[in-house]
Amino acid sequence: MTAALASRHPGSEVGEVRLVLRDDGNNRRARFGVTYSAGTGPDTVFCKAEGLGEHRVLHRNNGNMFNEPDLFASGAPLPVDHPASYLVVIDRPAEDYVIVMEDVTGRGADPRDATRPMTPDQVAHGLRGLARLHSRYWGFSGETNPELAWVRTWAATEGFAGALRTRVPTGVERGIDLLPDEVRSRSADELVGLWWRYVESLAADPPTLLHGDAHIGNTYVLPDGDVGFLDWQVARRGGWSQDVGYFLVGSLTVADRREHEADLVAEYLGALELPGERRPSLEAGWLSYRASAAYGLAVWLSTLGTDGWQRRDVSLALAERYGAAFVELETEAALDRLRPCALEPLSP
């Protein structure tokens, strides 16, 4: 641990490390208390490693296994609040890694999940952070940013779609009392097909660096109201609306989303640090945002249809929010306007 902390706390020597909390799920996570025999450093650190069993298989199949360690190891600046990385060790042959990182609760961070939604003002903070991140990498490629040449461009794959399609029916069944008729009446093929169309539509916008999994469960609120983002395992290159729609819809109650979403989308677009001619128009931005509900709906119905991946109350709350947005924002009609002739494979 002394070696891990040396880059940020030179001269410090760790005297004792004690396990405070361990949580093995999608990944293996642990919080450790740290005391020092010389110098000073953080009282706690957070460690993350690759998951086991079916979690590892899914991350391998989805291309997500090494995204977070590669991102932190790259040194690429991330102009949105996120945990500082002290040390990254990657073992590709063993399909494993470990990241020693900041425990953001040491800064008073309040990690959130769907059972504790944000206020519209907090969501506005998060959107301004995403705008800084997206602006920094707007239009980037492996040539403009060689340190990020490994980042995959968002694309729908049959491996991802097949996993969704398998679990969505169970998710619909479990959420039957919370989902609108327009969602309950659709087959898994239809819902995953709309997810597919949305992911493919991301190629129409200038690519940027996406967090890729910016739902509320990967966020925290700081004492000053700013919002940070955890778990960069699904980092991708693609259109901005995937981060914005996924974060905004899932982080607010349905009532707050209805009342504030138009202003919040405008807040994000206005915060982009881009020349006027490169900034998406309000009309185009609203259309892309409307279409984005197809992504969260399929993902959280699938998650609701699994056991042991997320708490049931969390999955239910998010399926309800994305389902309501899907209907109220007329997401399918928005997709038709984005890609009116899109066809997608639906069979394994």
Short mmCIF file of C-alpha atoms in Angstrom, two decimals:
data_model
loop_
_atom_site.label_atom_id
_atom_site.label_comp_id
_atom_site.label_asym_id
_atom_site.label_seq_id
_atom_site.Cartn_x
_atom_site.Cartn_y
_atom_site.Cartn_z
CA MET A 1 0.00 0.00 0.00
CA THR A 2 2.96 2.30 0.61
CA ALA A 3 3.97 1.91 -3.04
CA ALA A 4 0.38 2.53 -4.19
CA LEU A 5 0.15 5.84 -2.33
CA ALA A 6 3.69 7.02 -3.05
CA SER A 7 2.85 9.06 -6.16
CA ARG A 8 0.40 11.29 -4.30
CA HIS A 9 1.82 11.04 -0.78
CA PRO A 10 5.61 10.89 -1.10
CA GLY A 11 7.44 10.05 2.09
CA SER A 12 4.48 8.32 3.68
CA GLU A 13 4.88 4.78 4.96
CA VAL A 14 1.85 2.61 5.66
CA GLY A 15 2.00 0.89 9.02
CA GLU A 16 -1.28 -1.05 8.98
CA VAL A 17 -4.08 -1.85 6.55
CA ARG A 18 -7.37 -3.23 7.85
CA LEU A 19 -10.43 -4.39 5.93
CA VAL A 20 -13.44 -2.17 6.68
CA LEU A 21 -15.99 -3.33 4.10
CA ARG A 22 -16.12 -5.89 1.29
CA ASP A 23 -18.76 -6.16 -1.42
CA ASP A 24 -18.44 -8.76 -4.18
CA GLY A 25 -20.94 -8.29 -6.99
CA ASN A 26 -20.40 -7.17 -10.58
CA ASN A 27 -16.85 -6.49 -9.38
CA ARG A 28 -14.92 -7.21 -6.20
CA ARG A 29 -14.78 -4.10 -4.05
CA ALA A 30 -13.30 -3.34 -0.65
CA ARG A 31 -12.68 -0.36 1.59
CA PHE A 32 -9.54 -0.44 3.72
CA GLY A 33 -8.56 1.67 6.71
CA VAL A 34 -4.96 2.86 6.60
CA THR A 35 -2.63 4.03 9.37
CA TYR A 36 0.87 5.36 8.86
CA SER A 37 4.22 4.76 10.52
CA ALA A 38 5.60 7.84 8.76
CA GLY A 39 4.03 10.76 6.94
CA THR A 40 0.35 11.15 6.22
CA GLY A 41 -2.18 10.00 3.65
CA PRO A 42 -5.85 9.09 3.32
CA ASP A 43 -7.51 7.39 6.29
CA THR A 44 -9.26 4.97 3.92
CA VAL A 45 -8.77 3.74 0.36
CA PHE A 46 -11.04 1.87 -1.99
CA CYS A 47 -9.89 -1.13 -4.03
CA LYS A 48 -11.63 -2.64 -7.03
CA ALA A 49 -10.90 -5.85 -8.96
CA GLU A 50 -12.61 -7.83 -11.71
CA GLY A 51 -15.71 -9.80 -10.74
CA LEU A 52 -15.98 -13.56 -10.63
CA GLY A 53 -18.08 -16.19 -12.39
CA GLU A 54 -20.88 -14.93 -14.63
CA HIS A 55 -19.91 -11.32 -13.96
CA ARG A 56 -16.49 -11.89 -15.49
CA VAL A 57 -18.02 -13.70 -18.46
CA LEU A 58 -20.42 -10.80 -19.09
CA HIS A 59 -17.65 -8.19 -18.87
CA ARG A 60 -15.53 -10.22 -21.29
CA ASN A 61 -18.38 -10.61 -23.76
CA ASN A 62 -19.38 -6.94 -23.57
CA GLY A 63 -15.84 -5.65 -23.94
CA ASN A 64 -15.95 -3.93 -20.55
CA MET A 65 -13.36 -5.89 -18.59
CA PHE A 66 -10.39 -3.52 -18.73
CA ASN A 67 -12.00 -0.19 -19.63
CA GLU A 68 -11.80 1.38 -16.18
CA PRO A 69 -8.21 0.33 -15.36
CA ASP A 70 -7.08 1.29 -18.86
CA LEU A 71 -8.76 4.68 -18.52
CA PHE A 72 -7.18 5.45 -15.15
CA ALA A 73 -3.80 4.10 -16.29
CA SER A 74 -3.90 6.27 -19.44
CA GLY A 75 -3.56 9.50 -17.49
CA ALA A 76 -6.21 11.12 -19.70
CA PRO A 77 -7.74 14.08 -17.86
CA LEU A 78 -11.37 13.62 -16.80
CA PRO A 79 -12.81 17.09 -16.14
CA VAL A 80 -15.70 15.81 -14.03
CA ASP A 81 -15.47 14.80 -10.39
CA HIS A 82 -14.31 11.18 -10.03
CA PRO A 83 -12.20 9.14 -7.60
CA ALA A 84 -8.47 9.75 -7.83
CA SER A 85 -6.51 6.67 -8.87
CA TYR A 86 -3.42 5.78 -6.81
CA LEU A 87 -2.31 2.58 -8.53
CA VAL A 88 -3.51 0.38 -11.41
CA VAL A 89 -2.25 -3.19 -11.95
CA ILE A 90 -3.59 -5.15 -14.94
CA ASP A 91 -3.15 -8.89 -15.55
CA ARG A 92 -4.67 -9.48 -18.99
CA PRO A 93 -3.84 -13.20 -19.29
CA ALA A 94 -5.61 -13.85 -15.98
CA GLU A 95 -8.46 -11.48 -16.90
CA ASP A 96 -8.00 -9.53 -13.71
CA TYR A 97 -6.88 -6.15 -12.43
CA VAL A 98 -6.80 -4.11 -9.26
CA ILE A 99 -7.27 -0.37 -8.87
CA VAL A 100 -6.33 1.35 -5.62
CA MET A 101 -8.31 4.57 -5.59
CA GLU A 102 -9.63 7.37 -3.47
CA ASP A 103 -12.48 6.66 -1.09
CA VAL A 104 -14.62 9.66 -2.02
CA THR A 105 -16.56 9.47 1.24
CA GLY A 106 -13.41 10.99 2.76
CA ARG A 107 -14.44 14.22 1.00
CA GLY A 108 -17.96 13.93 2.38
CA ALA A 109 -19.34 12.35 -0.79
CA ASP A 110 -22.83 10.87 -0.53
CA PRO A 111 -23.13 7.87 -2.90
CA ARG A 112 -26.61 7.65 -4.39
CA ASP A 113 -28.88 4.97 -5.79
CA ALA A 114 -32.36 4.99 -7.26
CA THR A 115 -34.04 4.84 -3.85
CA ARG A 116 -32.52 8.24 -3.05
CA PRO A 117 -33.11 10.36 -6.16
CA MET A 118 -31.41 13.68 -6.78
CA THR A 119 -32.90 17.13 -6.83
CA PRO A 120 -33.12 18.95 -10.17
CA ASP A 121 -30.32 21.26 -9.00
CA GLN A 122 -28.04 18.30 -8.26
CA VAL A 123 -28.79 16.83 -11.68
CA ALA A 124 -27.89 20.18 -13.23
CA HIS A 125 -24.50 19.96 -11.47
CA GLY A 126 -24.00 16.47 -12.90
CA LEU A 127 -24.94 17.59 -16.40
CA ARG A 128 -22.49 20.47 -16.27
CA GLY A 129 -19.80 17.96 -15.29
CA LEU A 130 -20.71 15.73 -18.22
CA ALA A 131 -20.64 18.77 -20.50
CA ARG A 132 -17.06 19.51 -19.39
CA LEU A 133 -16.04 15.90 -20.05
CA HIS A 134 -17.78 15.76 -23.43
CA SER A 135 -16.41 19.14 -24.51
CA ARG A 136 -12.84 18.08 -23.70
CA TYR A 137 -13.12 15.06 -26.04
CA TRP A 138 -15.63 16.29 -28.61
CA GLY A 139 -14.76 14.67 -31.95
CA PHE A 140 -11.81 12.75 -30.51
CA SER A 141 -10.20 9.73 -32.18
CA GLY A 142 -7.18 7.51 -31.68
CA GLU A 143 -5.19 10.00 -33.76
CA THR A 144 -6.15 13.08 -31.74
CA ASN A 145 -5.81 11.25 -28.41
CA PRO A 146 -3.46 8.26 -28.75
CA GLU A 147 -3.74 7.54 -25.03
CA LEU A 148 -7.41 6.71 -25.66
CA ALA A 149 -6.99 4.84 -28.95
CA TRP A 150 -8.22 1.66 -27.21
CA VAL A 151 -11.65 3.13 -26.39
CA ARG A 152 -14.35 1.29 -28.32
CA THR A 153 -16.97 3.15 -30.31
CA TRP A 154 -20.50 2.42 -29.11
CA ALA A 155 -22.06 -0.22 -31.30
CA ALA A 156 -24.89 -2.64 -30.76
CA THR A 157 -23.66 -6.22 -30.63
CA GLU A 158 -25.56 -9.46 -30.65
CA GLY A 159 -23.76 -10.55 -27.49
CA PHE A 160 -25.09 -7.53 -25.58
CA ALA A 161 -28.52 -7.71 -27.23
CA GLY A 162 -28.83 -11.45 -26.59
CA ALA A 163 -28.19 -10.99 -22.87
CA LEU A 164 -30.83 -8.26 -22.72
CA ARG A 165 -33.34 -10.29 -24.70
CA THR A 166 -32.97 -13.28 -22.36
CA ARG A 167 -33.77 -11.32 -19.20
CA VAL A 168 -36.22 -8.61 -20.31
CA PRO A 169 -39.32 -10.88 -20.14
CA THR A 170 -38.66 -11.67 -16.48
CA GLY A 171 -38.06 -7.99 -15.81
CA VAL A 172 -41.40 -7.06 -17.38
CA GLU A 173 -43.13 -9.71 -15.32
CA ARG A 174 -41.55 -8.47 -12.09
CA GLY A 175 -42.34 -4.84 -12.86
CA ILE A 176 -45.80 -5.42 -14.26
CA ASP A 177 -47.57 -3.16 -11.73
CA LEU A 178 -45.20 -0.22 -12.34
CA LEU A 179 -44.86 -0.27 -16.11
CA PRO A 180 -47.11 1.56 -18.59
CA ASP A 181 -49.31 -0.50 -20.90
CA GLU A 182 -47.20 0.62 -23.86
CA VAL A 183 -44.21 -1.15 -22.32
CA ARG A 184 -45.99 -4.24 -20.95
CA SER A 185 -47.54 -4.95 -24.33
CA ARG A 186 -44.19 -5.14 -26.16
CA SER A 187 -42.13 -8.26 -26.67
CA ALA A 188 -38.51 -8.57 -25.63
CA ASP A 189 -37.52 -8.49 -29.30
CA GLU A 190 -39.33 -5.18 -29.76
CA LEU A 191 -37.80 -3.55 -26.67
CA VAL A 192 -34.29 -4.76 -27.45
CA GLY A 193 -34.77 -3.77 -31.09
CA LEU A 194 -35.46 -0.20 -29.97
CA TRP A 195 -32.38 -0.34 -27.75
CA TRP A 196 -30.41 -1.50 -30.79
CA ARG A 197 -31.70 1.33 -32.95
CA TYR A 198 -30.82 3.91 -30.31
CA VAL A 199 -27.25 2.63 -29.84
CA GLU A 200 -26.71 2.62 -33.59
CA SER A 201 -28.07 6.20 -33.80
CA LEU A 202 -25.23 7.41 -31.58
CA ALA A 203 -22.91 7.24 -34.58
CA ALA A 204 -24.76 10.17 -36.15
CA ASP A 205 -23.46 12.64 -33.53
CA PRO A 206 -19.85 13.80 -33.14
CA PRO A 207 -18.16 11.21 -30.93
CA THR A 208 -16.99 12.09 -27.46
CA LEU A 209 -15.69 10.20 -24.44
CA LEU A 210 -18.67 8.74 -22.62
CA HIS A 211 -18.84 7.48 -19.07
CA GLY A 212 -21.18 4.92 -20.64
CA ASP A 213 -22.93 3.81 -17.45
CA ALA A 214 -23.98 7.10 -15.88
CA HIS A 215 -27.03 5.87 -13.97
CA ILE A 216 -27.60 7.24 -10.48
CA GLY A 217 -26.05 4.19 -8.79
CA ASN A 218 -22.67 5.26 -10.19
CA THR A 219 -22.86 8.78 -8.80
CA TYR A 220 -22.22 10.67 -5.58
CA VAL A 221 -23.17 14.13 -4.32
CA LEU A 222 -20.53 16.29 -2.68
CA PRO A 223 -21.19 18.71 0.20
CA ASP A 224 -21.17 21.70 -2.18
CA GLY A 225 -23.84 20.04 -4.36
CA ASP A 226 -21.48 18.98 -7.14
CA VAL A 227 -21.97 15.48 -8.57
CA GLY A 228 -19.25 12.95 -9.31
CA PHE A 229 -19.19 9.70 -11.25
CA LEU A 230 -17.93 6.28 -10.17
CA ASP A 231 -17.38 3.04 -12.11
CA TRP A 232 -16.03 3.91 -15.56
CA GLN A 233 -16.12 0.30 -16.73
CA VAL A 234 -18.39 0.98 -19.72
CA ALA A 235 -16.38 3.93 -21.06
CA ARG A 236 -17.06 4.34 -24.76
CA ARG A 237 -16.66 6.68 -27.72
CA GLY A 238 -20.05 7.85 -28.98
CA GLY A 239 -22.80 10.44 -29.06
CA TRP A 240 -23.37 12.63 -25.99
CA SER A 241 -27.05 11.77 -25.41
CA GLN A 242 -26.28 8.30 -24.07
CA ASP A 243 -24.69 9.77 -20.94
CA VAL A 244 -27.13 12.66 -20.63
CA GLY A 245 -30.39 10.75 -21.07
CA TYR A 246 -29.31 7.79 -18.94
CA PHE A 247 -28.23 10.07 -16.09
CA LEU A 248 -31.07 12.58 -16.20
CA VAL A 249 -34.02 10.17 -16.45
CA GLY A 250 -32.73 7.75 -13.85
CA SER A 251 -31.65 10.34 -11.30
CA LEU A 252 -34.98 12.17 -10.86
CA THR A 253 -38.39 11.11 -9.71
CA VAL A 254 -40.87 10.82 -12.56
CA ALA A 255 -42.61 14.01 -11.42
CA ASP A 256 -39.36 16.01 -11.22
CA ARG A 257 -38.23 14.71 -14.60
CA ARG A 258 -41.50 15.81 -16.23
CA GLU A 259 -41.25 19.29 -14.76
CA HIS A 260 -37.55 19.98 -15.28
CA GLU A 261 -36.20 17.86 -18.14
CA ALA A 262 -36.51 20.47 -20.90
CA ASP A 263 -34.61 23.03 -18.84
CA LEU A 264 -32.00 20.45 -17.85
CA VAL A 265 -31.32 19.38 -21.44
CA ALA A 266 -30.94 23.07 -22.32
CA GLU A 267 -28.60 23.45 -19.33
CA TYR A 268 -26.34 20.69 -20.64
CA LEU A 269 -26.30 22.04 -24.20
CA GLY A 270 -25.55 25.55 -22.96
CA ALA A 271 -22.69 24.27 -20.79
CA LEU A 272 -20.86 22.64 -23.71
CA GLU A 273 -17.58 24.48 -24.20
CA LEU A 274 -17.83 24.43 -27.98
CA PRO A 275 -18.08 27.01 -30.75
CA GLY A 276 -21.69 27.76 -31.59
CA GLU A 277 -21.58 25.98 -34.92
CA ARG A 278 -20.40 22.74 -33.25
CA ARG A 279 -22.91 22.76 -30.42
CA PRO A 280 -26.06 20.69 -31.06
CA SER A 281 -29.14 22.83 -31.49
CA LEU A 282 -31.85 22.73 -28.86
CA GLU A 283 -34.19 21.01 -31.33
CA ALA A 284 -31.65 18.34 -32.29
CA GLY A 285 -30.60 17.88 -28.68
CA TRP A 286 -34.16 17.39 -27.49
CA LEU A 287 -34.78 14.79 -30.19
CA SER A 288 -31.70 12.79 -29.20
CA TYR A 289 -32.66 13.02 -25.54
CA ARG A 290 -36.17 11.71 -26.27
CA ALA A 291 -34.70 8.73 -28.09
CA SER A 292 -32.32 7.87 -25.23
CA ALA A 293 -35.03 6.36 -23.00
CA ALA A 294 -34.88 3.20 -25.15
CA TYR A 295 -31.45 2.48 -23.71
CA GLY A 296 -32.26 2.74 -20.02
CA LEU A 297 -35.55 0.89 -20.39
CA ALA A 298 -34.02 -2.24 -21.93
CA VAL A 299 -31.01 -2.25 -19.59
CA TRP A 300 -33.04 -1.93 -16.39
CA LEU A 301 -35.77 -4.34 -17.42
CA SER A 302 -32.97 -6.82 -18.07
CA THR A 303 -31.35 -6.03 -14.72
CA LEU A 304 -34.71 -6.40 -12.99
CA GLY A 305 -34.93 -9.82 -14.62
CA THR A 306 -31.71 -11.03 -13.00
CA ASP A 307 -30.94 -12.12 -9.45
CA GLY A 308 -28.00 -10.86 -7.45
CA TRP A 309 -26.89 -8.06 -9.80
CA GLN A 310 -28.78 -5.14 -8.27
CA ARG A 311 -31.19 -4.84 -5.37
CA ARG A 312 -34.77 -5.40 -6.49
CA ASP A 313 -35.99 -2.01 -5.19
CA VAL A 314 -33.27 -0.23 -7.18
CA SER A 315 -34.11 -2.05 -10.40
CA LEU A 316 -37.85 -1.51 -9.95
CA ALA A 317 -37.41 2.23 -9.43
CA LEU A 318 -35.24 2.62 -12.52
CA ALA A 319 -37.44 0.44 -14.73
CA GLU A 320 -40.40 2.59 -13.70
CA ARG A 321 -38.57 5.86 -14.49
CA TYR A 322 -37.28 4.78 -17.89
CA GLY A 323 -40.64 3.19 -18.74
CA ALA A 324 -42.53 6.38 -17.98
CA ALA A 325 -40.03 8.44 -19.98
CA PHE A 326 -40.22 6.01 -22.90
CA VAL A 327 -43.97 6.64 -23.21
CA GLU A 328 -44.12 10.33 -22.35
CA LEU A 329 -41.21 11.32 -24.58
CA GLU A 330 -42.58 9.23 -27.48
CA THR A 331 -39.23 7.53 -27.78
CA GLU A 332 -40.10 5.29 -30.71
CA ALA A 333 -41.28 8.29 -32.74
CA ALA A 334 -38.03 10.08 -31.91
CA LEU A 335 -36.06 7.05 -33.13
CA ASP A 336 -38.08 7.08 -36.34
CA ARG A 337 -37.03 10.68 -36.93
CA LEU A 338 -33.39 9.91 -36.16
CA ARG A 339 -33.20 6.77 -38.31
CA PRO A 340 -36.51 6.33 -40.17
CA CYS A 341 -35.34 3.33 -42.18
CA ALA A 342 -33.29 1.53 -39.54
CA LEU A 343 -33.48 -2.24 -39.50
CA GLU A 344 -31.84 -4.34 -36.82
CA PRO A 345 -31.22 -8.03 -36.23
CA LEU A 346 -33.47 -9.48 -33.56
CA SER A 347 -32.72 -13.17 -33.65
CA PRO A 348 -29.71 -14.83 -32.04
#
